[in-house]
Amino acid sequence: MRASLIQIAVDPDESVNSRRGRAASLVAAQRGADLVVLPELWPVGAFAYTAFEDEAEPLCGPTHEVMAKAAADAGVWLHAGSFVERAEDGALYNTTLVFNPEGERAAVYRKIHRFGFDKGEAVMMGAGDELVTLALPQTTLGLATCYDLRFPEMFRGLVDAGAETLVVAAGWPERRRAHWTLLAQARAVENQAYVLAVGSAGTHAGIQQAGHSIVVDPWGEVLAEAGGADEEVLSVEFDPGRVATTREQFPALKDRRLGLVPPAVLG
Ligand SMILES: O=C(O)CCC(=O)C(=O)O
């Protein structure tokens, strides 16, 4: 199976429309790949909070339209990163769309863990509450967005639902790049799954992006990593069958102890 991770640059000098067109061209150039993945909130920028309201789109808005066509033109499964969705009730969500090679929408995932503690996305957006997996012919994807990477229980939930390839679309800051790499490898090792983690490039809203998109195999080995924080397409061939063989040969997931008794409260 071949995947292309598009580590697109999010630059405030480029309009959202222009970046949409450029993203579509980058996707089109990946014909021959099985799966193409874009990062989190690439149309507007993950930290461009002041633009969220103005650039919010309905589910079937311009990003949906352009990405559906790009998937069909390239004939690929397209994980179109995420965009700022305005739901029918007016609430904003950090929403991921996946399209099949015919350009039909195959999955929608609303980011579950919102970043920012008491500001930014955490107060501006609603939280998704549904885990999303998607069966492709070669592997079952489990969908996650950026800050979700810090929550191992979410990934276990995805694995319990059948995920073999965990896709993380991010706008991860350079300041915490070491966490990005470490957590991507940890999620792969503990779940004996592939991790395809794509970040964005450039600097927006004063936040330098980490780039360094990374693909990790079910043994925790790094199969491919972007060279830095510039725009880059990271292409990788991987064997989805290695998830099953790794889980058979080193069956640690079978040794989980669920439902442990909580510690007694003393005194
Ligand atoms: O957890 C982090 O360090 C980064 C998370 C983040 O930037 C996001 O979710 O947008």
Coordinates of N, CA, C and O in Angstrom, one line a residue, residues 2-83:
R2 N 0.5 2.2 -0.8 CA 1.3 3.5 -0.8 C 0.5 4.6 -0.3 O -0.6 4.9 -0.7
A3 N 1.1 5.4 0.6 CA 0.5 6.6 1.2 C 1.3 7.8 0.9 O 2.6 7.7 1.0
S4 N 0.7 8.9 0.7 CA 1.4 10.2 0.5 C 0.9 11.1 1.6 O -0.3 11.4 1.6
L5 N 1.8 11.7 2.4 CA 1.4 12.6 3.4 C 1.8 14.0 2.9 O 3.0 14.2 2.6
I6 N 0.8 14.9 2.8 CA 1.1 16.2 2.2 C 1.3 17.2 3.3 O 0.3 17.7 4.0
Q7 N 2.6 17.6 3.6 CA 2.9 18.5 4.7 C 2.8 19.9 4.1 O 3.8 20.5 3.8
I8 N 1.6 20.4 4.0 CA 1.4 21.7 3.2 C 1.8 22.9 4.1 O 1.6 22.9 5.3
A9 N 2.4 23.9 3.5 CA 2.7 25.1 4.2 C 1.5 26.0 4.4 O 0.7 26.2 3.4
V10 N 1.3 26.4 5.6 CA 0.1 27.4 5.9 C 0.8 28.7 6.1 O 1.4 28.9 7.2
D11 N 0.6 29.6 5.2 CA 1.3 30.9 5.2 C 0.2 32.0 5.2 O -0.7 32.0 4.3
P12 N 0.2 32.9 6.1 CA -0.9 33.9 6.2 C -0.9 34.8 4.9 O -2.0 35.4 4.7
D13 N 0.2 34.8 4.2 CA 0.1 35.7 2.9 C -0.6 35.0 1.8 O -0.9 35.6 0.8
E14 N -0.9 33.7 2.0 CA -1.7 33.0 0.9 C -3.2 33.0 1.3 O -3.5 32.6 2.4
S15 N -4.1 33.2 0.4 CA -5.5 33.2 0.7 C -5.9 31.7 0.9 O -5.3 30.8 0.3
V16 N -7.0 31.6 1.6 CA -7.6 30.2 1.8 C -7.9 29.6 0.5 O -7.7 28.4 0.2
N17 N -8.5 30.4 -0.4 CA -8.9 29.9 -1.7 C -7.7 29.4 -2.5 O -7.7 28.4 -3.2
S18 N -6.6 30.2 -2.5 CA -5.4 29.8 -3.2 C -4.9 28.5 -2.6 O -4.5 27.6 -3.4
R19 N -4.9 28.4 -1.3 CA -4.3 27.2 -0.7 C -5.2 26.0 -1.0 O -4.7 24.9 -1.2
R20 N -6.5 26.2 -1.1 CA -7.4 25.1 -1.5 C -7.0 24.5 -2.9 O -6.9 23.3 -3.1
G21 N -6.8 25.5 -3.8 CA -6.4 25.1 -5.2 C -5.1 24.4 -5.2 O -4.9 23.4 -5.9
R22 N -4.1 24.9 -4.4 CA -2.8 24.3 -4.4 C -2.9 22.9 -3.8 O -2.2 22.0 -4.2
A23 N -3.7 22.8 -2.7 CA -3.8 21.4 -2.1 C -4.4 20.5 -3.1 O -3.9 19.3 -3.2
A24 N -5.4 20.9 -3.9 CA -6.0 20.0 -4.9 C -4.9 19.6 -5.9 O -4.9 18.4 -6.3
S25 N -4.1 20.5 -6.3 CA -3.0 20.2 -7.3 C -2.0 19.2 -6.7 O -1.6 18.2 -7.4
L26 N -1.7 19.4 -5.4 CA -0.8 18.4 -4.8 C -1.4 17.0 -4.7 O -0.7 16.0 -4.9
V27 N -2.7 17.0 -4.4 CA -3.4 15.7 -4.3 C -3.4 15.1 -5.7 O -3.0 13.9 -5.9
A28 N -3.7 15.9 -6.7 CA -3.8 15.3 -8.1 C -2.4 14.7 -8.5 O -2.4 13.7 -9.2
A29 N -1.3 15.3 -8.0 CA 0.0 14.8 -8.4 C 0.3 13.4 -7.7 O 1.3 12.8 -8.0
Q30 N -0.6 13.0 -6.8 CA -0.3 11.7 -6.1 C -1.0 10.5 -6.8 O -1.1 9.4 -6.2
R31 N -1.5 10.7 -8.0 CA -2.1 9.6 -8.7 C -1.2 8.4 -8.6 O 0.0 8.5 -8.8
G32 N -1.8 7.2 -8.3 CA -0.9 6.0 -8.1 C -0.8 5.6 -6.7 O -0.5 4.5 -6.3
A33 N -1.0 6.6 -5.8 CA -1.0 6.3 -4.3 C -2.3 5.7 -4.0 O -3.3 5.8 -4.7
D34 N -2.4 4.9 -2.9 CA -3.7 4.4 -2.5 C -4.4 5.4 -1.5 O -5.6 5.5 -1.5
L35 N -3.6 6.1 -0.7 CA -4.1 7.0 0.3 C -3.3 8.2 0.3 O -2.1 8.2 0.3
V36 N -4.0 9.4 0.4 CA -3.3 10.7 0.5 C -3.9 11.3 1.7 O -5.1 11.2 2.0
V37 N -3.0 12.0 2.5 CA -3.4 12.6 3.8 C -3.0 14.0 3.9 O -1.8 14.3 3.6
L38 N -3.9 14.9 4.3 CA -3.5 16.3 4.5 C -3.6 16.6 6.0 O -4.2 15.8 6.8
P39 N -3.0 17.7 6.5 CA -3.0 18.0 7.9 C -4.2 18.7 8.5 O -5.2 18.9 7.7
E40 N -4.1 19.0 9.7 CA -5.2 19.6 10.4 C -5.4 21.1 10.0 O -4.5 21.8 9.9
L41 N -6.7 21.5 9.8 CA -7.1 22.9 9.5 C -6.2 23.6 8.6 O -5.9 24.8 8.7
W42 N -5.7 22.9 7.5 CA -4.8 23.5 6.6 C -5.4 24.7 5.8 O -4.7 25.6 5.4
P43 N -6.8 24.7 5.6 CA -7.2 25.9 4.8 C -7.0 27.2 5.6 O -6.5 28.2 5.0
V44 N -7.2 27.2 6.9 CA -7.1 28.5 7.6 C -5.9 28.6 8.5 O -5.3 29.6 8.8
G45 N -5.4 27.4 9.0 CA -4.3 27.4 10.0 C -4.8 27.0 11.3 O -5.8 27.6 11.8
A46 N -4.2 26.0 12.0 CA -4.7 25.5 13.2 C -4.7 26.5 14.4 O -5.5 26.4 15.3
F47 N -3.8 27.5 14.3 CA -3.7 28.5 15.3 C -4.3 29.9 14.9 O -4.2 30.8 15.7
A48 N -4.9 29.9 13.7 CA -5.5 31.2 13.2 C -6.9 31.4 13.8 O -7.9 31.6 13.1
Y49 N -6.9 31.5 15.2 CA -8.2 31.5 15.9 C -9.1 32.7 15.4 O -10.3 32.6 15.3
T50 N -8.4 33.9 15.1 CA -9.2 35.0 14.8 C -9.9 34.9 13.4 O -10.8 35.6 13.1
A51 N -9.5 33.9 12.6 CA -10.1 33.7 11.3 C -11.1 32.6 11.3 O -11.8 32.4 10.3
F52 N -11.2 31.9 12.4 CA -12.1 30.7 12.5 C -13.6 31.0 12.1 O -14.2 30.4 11.3
E53 N -14.1 32.1 12.7 CA -15.5 32.5 12.5 C -15.7 32.8 11.0 O -16.7 32.3 10.4
D54 N -14.8 33.6 10.5 CA -15.0 34.1 9.1 C -14.8 33.0 8.1 O -15.5 33.0 7.0
E55 N -13.9 32.1 8.4 CA -13.6 31.0 7.4 C -14.4 29.7 7.6 O -14.2 28.8 6.8
A56 N -15.3 29.7 8.6 CA -16.0 28.5 8.9 C -16.9 28.1 7.7 O -17.4 29.1 7.0
E57 N -17.1 26.9 7.4 CA -17.9 26.4 6.2 C -18.9 25.3 6.7 O -18.6 24.6 7.6
P58 N -20.0 25.2 6.0 CA -20.8 24.1 6.2 C -20.1 22.8 5.8 O -19.1 22.8 5.1
L59 N -20.6 21.6 6.3 CA -20.0 20.4 6.0 C -19.7 20.2 4.5 O -18.7 19.8 4.1
C60 N -20.7 20.6 3.7 CA -20.6 20.4 2.2 C -20.2 21.8 1.6 O -20.8 22.2 0.6
G61 N -19.3 22.5 2.2 CA -18.9 23.8 1.6 C -17.7 23.6 0.6 O -17.5 22.6 0.1
P62 N -17.0 24.7 0.4 CA -15.9 24.8 -0.6 C -14.8 23.7 -0.4 O -14.3 23.1 -1.4
T63 N -14.4 23.5 0.9 CA -13.4 22.5 1.1 C -13.9 21.1 0.7 O -13.1 20.3 0.0
H64 N -15.1 20.8 1.1 CA -15.7 19.5 0.7 C -15.7 19.3 -0.8 O -15.3 18.3 -1.4
E65 N -16.1 20.4 -1.5 CA -16.3 20.3 -3.0 C -14.9 20.1 -3.7 O -14.8 19.2 -4.5
V66 N -14.0 20.9 -3.3 CA -12.7 20.9 -3.9 C -12.0 19.5 -3.6 O -11.4 18.9 -4.5
M67 N -12.1 19.1 -2.4 CA -11.4 17.8 -2.0 C -12.1 16.6 -2.6 O -11.4 15.6 -3.0
A68 N -13.4 16.6 -2.7 CA -14.1 15.5 -3.4 C -13.6 15.3 -4.8 O -13.3 14.2 -5.3
K69 N -13.5 16.5 -5.5 CA -13.1 16.4 -6.9 C -11.6 16.0 -7.0 O -11.2 15.2 -7.9
A70 N -10.8 16.5 -6.0 CA -9.4 16.1 -6.1 C -9.2 14.6 -5.9 O -8.4 14.0 -6.6
A71 N -10.0 14.0 -5.0 CA -9.9 12.5 -4.8 C -10.3 11.8 -6.0 O -9.6 10.9 -6.5
A72 N -11.4 12.3 -6.7 CA -11.8 11.6 -7.9 C -10.8 11.8 -9.0 O -10.5 10.8 -9.8
D73 N -10.3 13.0 -9.2 CA -9.3 13.3 -10.2 C -8.1 12.4 -10.1 O -7.5 11.9 -11.1
A74 N -7.6 12.2 -8.8 CA -6.4 11.4 -8.6 C -6.7 10.0 -8.5 O -5.8 9.1 -8.6
G75 N -8.0 9.6 -8.2 CA -8.4 8.2 -8.1 C -7.8 7.6 -6.8 O -7.2 6.5 -6.8
V76 N -7.8 8.4 -5.7 CA -7.2 7.9 -4.4 C -8.2 8.0 -3.3 O -9.1 8.8 -3.4
W77 N -7.9 7.3 -2.2 CA -8.6 7.6 -1.0 C -8.0 8.8 -0.4 O -6.7 8.9 -0.4
L78 N -8.8 9.8 -0.1 CA -8.2 11.1 0.4 C -8.7 11.4 1.8 O -9.9 11.6 2.0
H79 N -7.8 11.4 2.7 CA -8.1 12.0 4.0 C -7.7 13.4 3.9 O -6.6 13.8 3.8
A80 N -8.8 14.3 3.9 CA -8.6 15.7 3.5 C -8.2 16.6 4.7 O -8.6 17.8 4.7
G81 N -7.5 16.0 5.6 CA -7.1 16.8 6.8 C -8.4 17.3 7.5 O -9.4 16.6 7.5
S82 N -8.4 18.5 8.1 CA -9.6 19.0 8.7 C -9.8 20.5 8.3 O -8.9 21.2 7.8
F83 N -11.0 21.0 8.5 CA -11.4 22.3 8.3 C -12.3 22.8 9.4 O -12.8 22.0 10.2

